[in-house]
Amino acid sequence: MDYKDLANLIFPDAKEISYYEEKYKKRDLPEGAIVTRFAPSPTGFVHLGSLYQVVIARKMAKQTGGVFFLRVEDTDQKREVENGVTGIIESLRDFGLTPDEGMINETEEIGEYGPYKQSLRKDIYQAYAKHLLEQGKAYPCFATPEELDEMRAKQEAAKIRPGYYGVWAKYRNLTVEEAVEKIKNGDPYIIRLKSPGREDRKIKHHDVIKGNVDFPENDQDVVIIKADGLPTYHFAHAIDDHLMGTTHVIRGDEWLSSVPLHLQLFQMLEFKAPKYAHIAPIMKEDDGGKRKLSKRKDPEAAVSYYTEIGVPKEAVSEYLLNIANSNFELWRKQNPNSDVSEFELQLNKMSVSGALFDIVKILDIAKTVISKYTAGSIYEEATNWAKTYDEELYNLLQDKEYALKVFGIERGNAKPRKDIAKWSDVKENIEYMYDDEFYAKERNYEYQKVTDKELINKIITLYMEKYYNENDDKQTWFDKIKDLAEEVGFAREVKEWKKEPEKWPGHVGDISTVLRVALTSKANTPDMYEIMQVLGKERIFRRFEEATK
Ligand code: GLU
């Protein structure tokens, strides 16, 4: 009896690996094209750190004419969550990061290299496990849980490296006959790799992000096929990345220490190993120190957080590119209107230690992103968001024609307003433009510099009676406010007042503020002329009269 007989006994129905090698053709892609993937377990939760990996991986694929695919790694069925795949797919879609291939919902997929869900690839893994068994590169291990516990206890007591390796690998050297007998006997078993590695030897590895790293070789006889017949992640990923033509494995650096094992697997399976790029996690400042952004402690670690508060998806992706390559910021400054697809991301320029998370920066980017939207897109996006998250805002936006006028204020010009960072800011931002809301809320008439009620009333009344004309263009409108300033003894020009501030109680800006506050009950608003255009005479006068009461 030889290894072949053992392999046949264990996997009688498995196909020859040549079947799969021929079935999955080499990809026909341009030179330098990167094929990469996002390979989550279907736990439903998408961490900002995962989105970060996706943004990077997908961008690298896109900018080289390659392929980005989604592979669901569901071989650890204990960790699975119902509809976990949908959660992931929806998050990617929400952020405009749909993959080129892979799962598109719980059950369907696109692409020629599937199935893209590991639990459906059992036959493939078993074929390769059989192939290793045939060559004596893998073996059945009959260790019972008690035996393994005992081994661990001994290793702990002797303070030696834990694991199933070397002399501890009790079933590594069974003869084929002994193994066959145990199997025929019905003894339960799993399949382990017969590692040729030695702990006292080093491998050199060049990581695209981390640079050169040295590791001891892997000498653990890791499990490759579990008792349920499914592979472990380590074994499955090597076969999948080989058959799916992955050129670059781009993933979180918690996997860096698995590289010796992964390279060994590729070698033993006689596959060409992909390049590895291990991304440092996103960090957060905490109590003067730094720690990983945490699913448990930080609400902003969940990508759903950004959807819920309504940060536009491009802003989140742009932020992530920003922390991926520090030269992005300069590029953005020089190319304020370019699409991010024009930025060339470089893996080897990524930071080796983690980037620091900064919500202020995300919101800042979001403000710029939104400032470039048309009134129409703001309307669409805000309505869409409000439909799920804010009924009041949704109702406010029902009058589309009016809402478009409101969103059109100071927009579409060279320096558009930058006051909205997220859709949850919109209500507060536009409420005063709606009479029902304006009168229902307590108004905040704080006129800043001018505090004398009599003077305030005089300014407002004069403005209504003498200076307001709904047909004035902006220049005339503003000249009239200057006239009004002069009439009440204030400086016409801010500049003049600055030269001799003792000469007047204030300047035209203070008069504008009185009018602005009376009109909107806010000291800061976008352009008052445009606001007046949208409100119209009747509504303006009603507000002014209300303010003078
Ligand atoms: N399934 C692994 C995870 O959940 C993927 C690791 C990899 O990308 O190779 O992180």
Coordinates of C-alpha atoms and ligand atoms in Angstrom, one line a residue:
M1 CA 0.0 0.0 0.0
D2 CA 1.2 3.5 -0.7
Y3 CA 0.1 7.2 -0.3
K4 CA -2.1 6.8 -3.4
D5 CA -4.2 4.1 -1.7
L6 CA -4.5 6.2 1.4
A7 CA -5.6 9.3 -0.7
N8 CA -8.1 7.2 -2.5
L9 CA -9.5 5.8 0.7
I10 CA -10.0 9.3 2.1
F11 CA -11.3 11.1 -1.0
P12 CA -12.5 8.4 -3.3
D13 CA -14.6 10.8 -5.5
A14 CA -12.2 13.7 -5.8
K15 CA -11.2 14.7 -9.3
E16 CA -7.7 15.1 -10.6
I17 CA -6.3 18.6 -10.0
S18 CA -5.7 18.9 -13.7
Y19 CA -9.4 19.1 -14.2
Y20 CA -9.5 22.4 -12.2
E21 CA -6.2 23.7 -13.6
E22 CA -7.8 23.4 -17.1
K23 CA -11.2 24.6 -16.1
Y24 CA -10.0 27.9 -14.7
K25 CA -8.1 29.5 -17.5
K26 CA -5.2 31.9 -17.0
R27 CA -6.6 35.4 -17.2
D28 CA -5.9 37.3 -20.3
L29 CA -5.0 40.7 -19.0
P30 CA -2.5 43.5 -19.9
E31 CA 1.0 43.4 -18.5
G32 CA 1.1 44.7 -14.9
A33 CA -2.6 44.2 -14.3
I34 CA -3.4 43.6 -10.7
V35 CA -5.9 40.9 -9.8
T36 CA -7.0 41.2 -6.2
R37 CA -9.8 40.5 -3.9
F38 CA -11.8 41.3 -0.7
A39 CA -12.2 38.0 1.2
P40 CA -14.4 38.6 4.2
S41 CA -16.1 36.1 6.5
P42 CA -19.8 36.7 6.2
T43 CA -20.3 38.2 9.6
G44 CA -22.4 41.0 8.2
F45 CA -20.4 43.7 9.9
V46 CA -18.1 45.9 7.7
H47 CA -15.4 47.7 9.7
L48 CA -14.0 50.9 8.3
G49 CA -10.7 49.1 8.2
S50 CA -12.2 46.6 5.8
L51 CA -13.6 49.4 3.6
Y52 CA -10.1 50.9 3.6
Q53 CA -8.7 47.6 2.2
V54 CA -11.4 47.5 -0.4
V55 CA -10.8 51.1 -1.5
I56 CA -7.1 50.3 -1.9
A57 CA -7.5 46.9 -3.5
R58 CA -10.2 48.0 -5.9
K59 CA -8.2 51.1 -6.9
M60 CA -5.1 49.1 -7.6
A61 CA -7.1 46.7 -9.8
K62 CA -8.8 49.6 -11.6
Q63 CA -5.8 51.7 -12.3
T64 CA -3.9 48.7 -13.8
G65 CA -6.7 47.4 -15.9
G66 CA -7.0 44.3 -13.6
V67 CA -9.8 42.7 -11.7
F68 CA -11.2 43.2 -8.2
F69 CA -13.4 40.3 -6.9
L70 CA -15.3 39.5 -3.8
R71 CA -14.8 36.0 -2.3
V72 CA -16.9 34.9 0.7
E73 CA -14.8 32.9 3.2
D74 CA -17.4 31.0 5.0
T75 CA -15.6 27.8 6.0
D76 CA -15.8 28.7 9.6
Q77 CA -19.5 28.1 9.9
K78 CA -19.5 29.0 13.6
R79 CA -18.8 32.6 12.8
E80 CA -21.5 32.9 10.2
V81 CA -24.4 35.4 10.5
E82 CA -27.7 35.1 8.7
N83 CA -27.7 37.3 5.6
G84 CA -24.1 38.2 6.3
V85 CA -23.2 38.2 2.7
T86 CA -26.0 40.7 1.9
G87 CA -24.7 43.1 4.5
I88 CA -21.3 43.1 3.0
I89 CA -22.5 43.4 -0.6
E90 CA -24.8 46.3 0.4
S91 CA -22.1 48.1 2.2
L92 CA -19.8 47.9 -0.9
R93 CA -22.6 49.1 -3.1
D94 CA -23.4 52.0 -0.7
F95 CA -19.9 53.2 -1.1
G96 CA -19.8 52.7 -4.9
L97 CA -17.2 49.9 -4.5
T98 CA -18.9 47.1 -6.3
P99 CA -16.6 44.3 -7.3
D100 CA -16.0 43.1 -10.9
E101 CA -16.6 39.5 -10.0
G102 CA -18.0 37.5 -7.1
M103 CA -21.1 37.3 -5.0
I104 CA -23.8 39.8 -5.9
N105 CA -26.3 38.6 -3.3
E106 CA -26.7 35.7 -0.9
T107 CA -26.9 33.1 -3.7
E108 CA -25.9 34.6 -7.0
E109 CA -22.6 35.6 -8.5
I110 CA -20.9 36.9 -11.6
G111 CA -17.5 35.9 -13.1
E112 CA -15.8 32.8 -14.6
Y113 CA -13.8 31.8 -11.6
G114 CA -16.5 30.8 -9.2
P115 CA -18.0 29.6 -7.1
Y116 CA -16.9 32.6 -5.1
K117 CA -18.2 31.2 -1.9
Q118 CA -15.8 28.8 -0.2
S119 CA -18.5 26.5 1.2
L120 CA -19.4 25.7 -2.4
R121 CA -15.8 24.7 -3.4
K122 CA -15.5 21.7 -1.1
D123 CA -14.8 19.4 -4.1
I124 CA -12.0 21.7 -5.3
Y125 CA -10.2 21.8 -1.9
Q126 CA -10.6 18.0 -1.5
A127 CA -9.0 17.4 -4.9
Y128 CA -5.9 19.4 -3.9
A129 CA -5.8 17.8 -0.4
K130 CA -5.9 14.4 -2.2
H131 CA -3.1 15.5 -4.4
L132 CA -1.0 16.4 -1.4
L133 CA -1.9 13.1 0.3
E134 CA -0.8 11.2 -2.8
Q135 CA 2.6 12.8 -2.5
G136 CA 2.9 12.3 1.3
K137 CA 2.8 16.1 1.8
A138 CA -0.3 15.7 4.0
Y139 CA -1.6 13.1 6.3
P140 CA -4.6 12.1 8.4
C141 CA -4.3 13.0 12.0
F142 CA -6.2 11.0 14.6
A143 CA -5.5 13.1 17.6
T144 CA -8.5 13.3 19.9
P145 CA -9.3 16.5 21.8
E146 CA -8.0 14.9 25.0
E147 CA -4.7 14.1 23.3
L148 CA -4.4 17.7 22.1
D149 CA -5.2 19.1 25.5
E150 CA -2.6 16.9 27.1
M151 CA 0.0 18.0 24.5
R152 CA -0.8 21.6 25.2
A153 CA -0.5 21.1 28.9
K154 CA 2.9 19.5 28.6
Q155 CA 4.2 22.2 26.4
E156 CA 2.9 24.9 28.8
A157 CA 4.5 23.2 31.8
A158 CA 7.8 22.8 30.0
K159 CA 7.5 26.4 28.7
I160 CA 8.0 25.5 25.1
R161 CA 6.4 26.7 21.9
P162 CA 2.9 25.4 21.6
G163 CA 1.5 23.6 18.6
Y164 CA 1.5 20.5 16.6
Y165 CA 5.0 20.2 15.1
G166 CA 8.1 18.1 15.2
V167 CA 8.2 15.5 18.0
W168 CA 4.7 16.6 19.1
A169 CA 3.2 15.7 15.8
K170 CA 2.1 12.3 17.0
Y171 CA 0.4 11.0 13.8
R172 CA 2.9 12.5 11.3
N173 CA 4.8 9.4 10.9
L174 CA 2.2 6.7 11.0
T175 CA 2.7 4.2 8.2
V176 CA 0.1 4.1 5.4
E177 CA -1.0 0.7 6.7
E178 CA -1.5 2.1 10.3
A179 CA -3.5 5.0 9.0
V180 CA -5.6 2.9 6.7
E181 CA -6.4 0.6 9.6
K182 CA -7.5 3.4 11.8
I183 CA -9.7 4.9 9.1
K184 CA -11.3 1.5 8.4
N185 CA -11.8 1.2 12.1
G186 CA -13.9 4.4 12.0
D187 CA -11.5 6.5 14.0
P188 CA -12.3 10.2 13.4
Y189 CA -9.5 12.3 11.8
I190 CA -8.7 15.5 10.1
I191 CA -6.0 16.2 7.4
R192 CA -2.8 18.0 8.3
L193 CA 0.0 19.4 6.2
K194 CA 3.3 17.6 6.7
S195 CA 5.4 20.7 7.1
P196 CA 8.9 20.5 5.7
G197 CA 9.8 23.7 7.6
R198 CA 12.3 24.3 10.4
E199 CA 11.9 26.8 13.1
D200 CA 15.6 27.5 13.2
R201 CA 15.7 28.5 9.5
K202 CA 14.5 31.9 8.3
I203 CA 12.6 32.9 5.2
K204 CA 13.0 36.3 3.7
H205 CA 9.9 37.9 2.4
H206 CA 9.3 41.1 0.6
D207 CA 6.0 42.7 1.4
V208 CA 4.8 45.4 -1.0
I209 CA 3.9 47.7 1.9
K210 CA 6.0 46.5 4.8
G211 CA 9.2 46.0 2.9
N212 CA 11.6 43.2 3.7
V213 CA 10.7 41.0 6.6
D214 CA 12.3 37.9 8.0
F215 CA 10.4 35.1 9.6
P216 CA 11.2 31.7 11.0
E217 CA 10.0 29.0 8.6
N218 CA 6.6 27.4 9.5
D219 CA 7.1 24.0 11.1
Q220 CA 3.5 23.5 12.3
D221 CA 1.6 20.7 10.7
V222 CA -1.5 22.9 10.3
V223 CA -4.9 21.5 9.7
I224 CA -5.9 21.8 6.0
I225 CA -9.2 19.8 6.0
K226 CA -11.4 19.8 9.1
A227 CA -13.6 17.0 10.4
D228 CA -16.6 18.5 8.6
G229 CA -14.7 18.1 5.3
L230 CA -14.3 21.8 4.8
P231 CA -10.9 23.4 4.5
T232 CA -9.3 25.8 6.9
Y233 CA -8.9 29.4 5.8
H234 CA -5.2 29.0 5.2
F235 CA -5.5 26.1 2.8
A236 CA -8.6 27.4 1.0
H237 CA -7.1 30.9 0.3
A238 CA -4.0 29.4 -1.3
I239 CA -6.1 27.3 -3.7
D240 CA -8.6 30.0 -4.4
D241 CA -6.0 32.7 -5.0
H242 CA -4.2 30.3 -7.3
L243 CA -7.2 29.3 -9.4
M244 CA -8.7 32.8 -9.4
G245 CA -5.5 34.3 -10.7
T246 CA -4.9 36.7 -7.8
T247 CA -1.7 38.6 -8.4
H248 CA -1.7 40.6 -5.1
V249 CA -3.1 39.7 -1.7
I250 CA -4.0 43.0 -0.2
R251 CA -5.2 42.6 3.4
G252 CA -4.9 43.6 7.0
D253 CA -1.6 43.2 8.6
E254 CA -2.9 40.9 11.3
W255 CA -2.2 38.3 8.6
L256 CA 1.5 39.2 8.2
S257 CA 2.6 36.6 10.6
S258 CA 0.8 33.9 8.5
V259 CA 3.0 34.7 5.5
P260 CA 5.5 31.9 6.2
L261 CA 2.7 29.3 6.3
H262 CA 1.0 30.8 3.3
L263 CA 4.2 30.8 1.2
Q264 CA 4.9 27.3 2.3
L265 CA 1.4 26.2 1.2
F266 CA 1.9 27.8 -2.2
Q267 CA 5.3 26.0 -2.5
M268 CA 4.0 22.6 -1.5
L269 CA 1.0 22.9 -3.9
E270 CA 3.5 24.0 -6.6
F271 CA 1.7 27.3 -7.2
K272 CA 3.3 30.6 -8.0
A273 CA 2.8 32.7 -4.9
P274 CA 1.1 36.1 -5.2
K275 CA 2.6 39.3 -4.0
Y276 CA 1.5 40.3 -0.5
A277 CA 0.6 43.8 0.7
H278 CA -0.2 44.0 4.3
I279 CA -2.1 47.2 5.3
A280 CA -1.6 48.7 8.8
P281 CA -4.8 49.3 10.7
I282 CA -6.5 52.6 11.2
M283 CA -5.6 53.9 14.6
K284 CA -7.4 56.1 17.0
E285 CA -6.0 58.5 19.6
D286 CA -7.1 57.4 23.0
D287 CA -6.0 58.8 26.3
G288 CA -2.8 60.2 24.9
G289 CA -2.0 56.8 23.4
K290 CA -2.9 55.1 20.1
R291 CA -5.0 52.0 19.6
K292 CA -6.8 50.3 16.7
L293 CA -10.2 51.6 15.8
S294 CA -12.4 49.2 17.6
K295 CA -15.7 47.6 16.6
R296 CA -16.6 47.5 20.2
K297 CA -15.7 50.9 21.4
D298 CA -16.0 53.2 18.4
P299 CA -19.3 53.7 16.6
E300 CA -17.4 55.3 13.7
A301 CA -15.6 51.9 13.1
A302 CA -18.8 50.6 11.4
V303 CA -19.2 51.7 7.9
S304 CA -23.0 51.8 8.5
Y305 CA -22.3 54.8 10.7
Y306 CA -21.4 57.0 7.7
T307 CA -24.5 55.9 5.9
E308 CA -26.6 56.7 8.9
I309 CA -25.3 60.2 9.5
G310 CA -25.3 60.7 5.7
V311 CA -21.7 61.3 4.7
P312 CA -21.6 61.0 1.0
K313 CA -19.9 57.8 -0.1
E314 CA -17.3 59.5 -2.2
A315 CA -16.2 61.5 0.8
V316 CA -15.5 58.3 2.8
S317 CA -13.5 56.7 -0.1
E318 CA -11.6 59.9 -0.7
Y319 CA -10.8 60.1 3.0
L320 CA -9.5 56.6 2.9
L321 CA -7.3 57.4 -0.1
N322 CA -6.1 60.4 1.8
I323 CA -4.8 58.3 4.6
A324 CA -3.5 55.6 2.2
N325 CA -1.1 57.9 0.4
S326 CA 0.1 61.1 2.0
N327 CA 0.7 62.7 -1.4
F328 CA -3.0 62.5 -2.1
E329 CA -3.7 65.7 -0.3
L330 CA -1.3 67.7 -2.5
W331 CA -2.7 66.0 -5.6
R332 CA -6.2 67.0 -4.5
K333 CA -5.1 70.6 -4.0
Q334 CA -3.6 70.7 -7.4
N335 CA -6.5 68.9 -9.0
P336 CA -9.6 70.1 -7.1
N337 CA -12.0 69.1 -9.8
S338 CA -10.5 65.8 -10.9
D339 CA -12.1 62.4 -10.4
V340 CA -10.2 60.3 -7.8
S341 CA -9.7 57.7 -10.5
E342 CA -7.1 60.0 -11.9
F343 CA -5.0 59.8 -8.8
E344 CA -2.4 57.1 -8.9
L345 CA -2.2 55.1 -5.7
Q346 CA 1.1 53.5 -4.8
L347 CA 1.1 50.6 -2.4
N348 CA 4.8 51.1 -1.6
K349 CA 4.0 54.6 -0.4
M350 CA 1.6 53.4 2.3
S351 CA 2.5 53.9 5.9
V352 CA 4.0 50.9 7.6
S353 CA 2.4 51.8 10.9
G354 CA -1.2 52.8 11.2
A355 CA -2.8 56.0 10.0
L356 CA -4.6 58.0 12.6
F357 CA -8.4 58.3 12.2
D358 CA -9.8 61.8 12.0
I359 CA -13.5 62.4 11.8
V360 CA -13.0 66.1 11.4
K361 CA -11.0 65.4 8.2
I362 CA -13.7 63.2 6.9
L363 CA -16.3 65.9 7.4
D364 CA -14.1 68.5 5.9
I365 CA -13.7 66.4 2.8
A366 CA -17.4 65.8 2.8
K367 CA -18.0 69.5 2.8
T368 CA -15.9 70.0 -0.3
V369 CA -17.5 67.0 -2.0
I370 CA -21.0 68.3 -1.3
S371 CA -20.1 71.9 -2.3
K372 CA -19.5 70.6 -5.8
Y373 CA -22.9 69.0 -6.1
T374 CA -25.6 70.7 -8.1
A375 CA -28.8 71.7 -6.2
G376 CA -30.5 68.8 -8.0
S377 CA -28.1 66.2 -6.7
I378 CA -28.2 67.6 -3.2
Y379 CA -32.0 67.4 -3.4
E380 CA -31.8 63.8 -4.6
E381 CA -29.3 62.7 -2.0
A382 CA -30.8 64.5 0.9
T383 CA -34.3 63.2 0.1
N384 CA -33.0 59.7 -0.3
W385 CA -31.3 59.9 3.1
A386 CA -34.2 61.6 4.8
K387 CA -36.6 58.9 3.6
T388 CA -34.9 56.4 5.9
Y389 CA -33.5 58.6 8.6
D390 CA -35.5 61.9 9.1
E391 CA -39.2 62.1 8.4
E392 CA -39.4 65.8 9.2
L393 CA -36.7 66.6 6.6
Y394 CA -38.4 64.3 4.1
N395 CA -41.7 66.2 4.5
L396 CA -39.9 69.5 4.2
L397 CA -38.4 68.5 0.9
Q398 CA -41.8 67.5 -0.6
D399 CA -42.0 70.9 -2.4
K400 CA -39.2 70.1 -4.9
E401 CA -39.4 73.3 -6.8
Y402 CA -38.9 75.4 -3.6
A403 CA -36.2 73.1 -2.2
L404 CA -34.2 73.4 -5.4
K405 CA -34.3 77.2 -5.0
V406 CA -33.1 76.9 -1.4
F407 CA -30.3 74.5 -2.3
G408 CA -29.4 76.7 -5.2
I409 CA -28.4 79.6 -3.0
E410 CA -24.7 80.3 -3.4
R411 CA -24.2 77.2 -5.5
G412 CA -22.9 76.6 -9.0
N413 CA -20.6 79.6 -8.7
A414 CA -16.8 79.7 -8.3
K415 CA -16.9 79.6 -4.5
P416 CA -19.9 77.5 -3.6
R417 CA -21.1 77.3 0.0
K418 CA -19.5 74.7 2.1
D419 CA -21.8 74.4 5.0
I420 CA -23.1 70.8 4.6
A421 CA -20.9 67.9 5.6
K422 CA -23.6 65.3 5.8
W423 CA -27.2 64.9 5.0
S424 CA -28.1 65.0 8.7
D425 CA -26.9 68.7 8.6
V426 CA -29.4 69.7 6.0
K427 CA -32.5 70.2 8.1
E428 CA -30.7 72.6 10.4
N429 CA -29.2 74.3 7.4
I430 CA -32.4 75.1 5.5
E431 CA -35.1 75.1 8.2
Y432 CA -35.2 78.9 8.5
M433 CA -36.1 79.1 4.8
Y434 CA -39.5 77.4 5.6
D435 CA -42.0 79.7 7.3
D436 CA -43.8 77.0 9.3
E437 CA -40.5 75.9 10.9
F438 CA -39.2 79.5 11.2
Y439 CA -42.3 80.7 13.2
A440 CA -42.7 77.5 15.1
K441 CA -39.2 77.6 16.6
E442 CA -38.0 80.1 19.2
R443 CA -36.1 82.8 17.3
N444 CA -32.8 83.9 18.3
Y445 CA -32.6 87.7 17.6
E446 CA -29.0 88.4 18.5
Y447 CA -27.9 91.4 16.5
Q448 CA -24.3 91.3 17.6
K449 CA -22.8 94.8 17.5
V450 CA -26.1 96.7 17.4
T451 CA -27.9 96.2 20.7
D452 CA -30.2 99.2 21.1
K453 CA -33.7 98.0 20.3
E454 CA -34.8 101.3 19.1
L455 CA -32.0 101.5 16.6
I456 CA -32.6 98.0 15.5
N457 CA -36.3 98.8 14.8
K458 CA -35.3 101.9 13.0
I459 CA -32.9 100.1 10.7
I460 CA -35.4 97.4 9.9
T461 CA -38.3 99.9 9.3
L462 CA -36.2 102.2 7.2
Y463 CA -35.1 99.3 5.1
M464 CA -38.6 98.2 4.5
E465 CA -40.0 101.7 3.8
K466 CA -37.2 103.3 2.0
Y467 CA -34.6 100.9 0.6
Y468 CA -36.1 97.6 -0.2
N469 CA -37.1 97.0 -3.8
E470 CA -37.6 93.5 -5.0
N471 CA -36.4 94.3 -8.5
D472 CA -32.9 95.5 -7.5
D473 CA -29.9 93.7 -8.8
K474 CA -27.3 92.6 -6.3
Q475 CA -25.1 95.7 -6.6
T476 CA -28.0 98.1 -6.2
W477 CA -29.3 96.1 -3.3
F478 CA -26.0 96.3 -1.5
D479 CA -25.5 100.0 -2.3
K480 CA -28.8 100.6 -0.6
I481 CA -27.7 98.9 2.5
K482 CA -24.7 101.2 2.5
D483 CA -27.0 104.2 2.1
L484 CA -29.0 102.9 5.0
A485 CA -25.8 102.5 7.1
E486 CA -25.0 106.1 6.3
E487 CA -28.4 107.3 7.2
V488 CA -28.2 105.8 10.7
G489 CA -24.7 107.2 11.2
F490 CA -22.6 104.1 10.4
A491 CA -19.7 103.8 8.1
R492 CA -20.6 103.0 4.4
E493 CA -17.4 100.9 4.0
V494 CA -15.8 98.5 6.3
K495 CA -12.4 99.6 5.1
E496 CA -13.0 103.2 6.1
W497 CA -14.3 102.2 9.5
K498 CA -11.2 100.1 10.1
K499 CA -9.0 103.2 9.5
E500 CA -10.9 105.3 12.0
P501 CA -13.1 103.1 14.1
E502 CA -13.7 105.8 16.7
K503 CA -15.6 107.9 14.0
W504 CA -18.6 105.6 13.8
P505 CA -20.5 103.2 16.1
G506 CA -20.1 100.6 13.4
H507 CA -20.1 99.9 9.7
V508 CA -22.3 98.6 6.9
G509 CA -21.5 95.0 7.9
D510 CA -23.2 95.6 11.3
I511 CA -26.3 96.9 9.5
S512 CA -26.4 93.8 7.2
T513 CA -26.2 91.6 10.3
V514 CA -29.2 93.3 11.8
L515 CA -31.1 92.6 8.6
R516 CA -29.8 89.1 8.4
V517 CA -30.7 88.2 12.0
A518 CA -34.1 89.8 11.7
L519 CA -34.7 87.8 8.5
T520 CA -33.4 84.4 9.4
S521 CA -32.7 84.5 13.2
K522 CA -29.2 83.4 12.4
A523 CA -26.0 85.4 12.4
N524 CA -24.4 83.2 9.7
T525 CA -26.2 82.4 6.5
P526 CA -25.3 82.2 2.9
D527 CA -25.7 85.2 0.7
M528 CA -28.6 87.4 2.0
Y529 CA -29.4 88.8 -1.4
E530 CA -30.1 85.3 -2.7
I531 CA -32.1 84.4 0.4
M532 CA -34.3 87.5 -0.2
Q533 CA -34.7 86.5 -3.8
V534 CA -36.0 83.1 -2.7
L535 CA -38.3 84.4 0.1
G536 CA -39.9 87.2 -1.8
K537 CA -41.3 90.5 -0.6
E538 CA -44.3 89.3 1.4
R539 CA -42.4 86.8 3.4
I540 CA -39.5 89.1 4.0
F541 CA -41.7 91.9 5.3
R542 CA -43.6 89.5 7.6
R543 CA -40.3 88.4 9.1
F544 CA -39.1 92.0 9.5
E545 CA -42.3 93.0 11.2
E546 CA -42.1 90.0 13.5
A547 CA -38.6 91.1 14.5
T548 CA -39.5 94.6 15.3
K549 CA -42.3 93.6 17.7
Ligands
GLU1 N1 -11.1 35.6 5.4 C1 -10.0 36.4 5.9 C2 -10.5 37.4 6.8 O1 -11.6 37.3 7.3 C3 -9.3 36.9 4.7 C4 -7.8 37.1 4.8 C5 -7.2 37.4 3.5 O2 -7.6 38.4 2.8 O3 -6.4 36.5 3.0 O4 -9.9 38.4 7.1

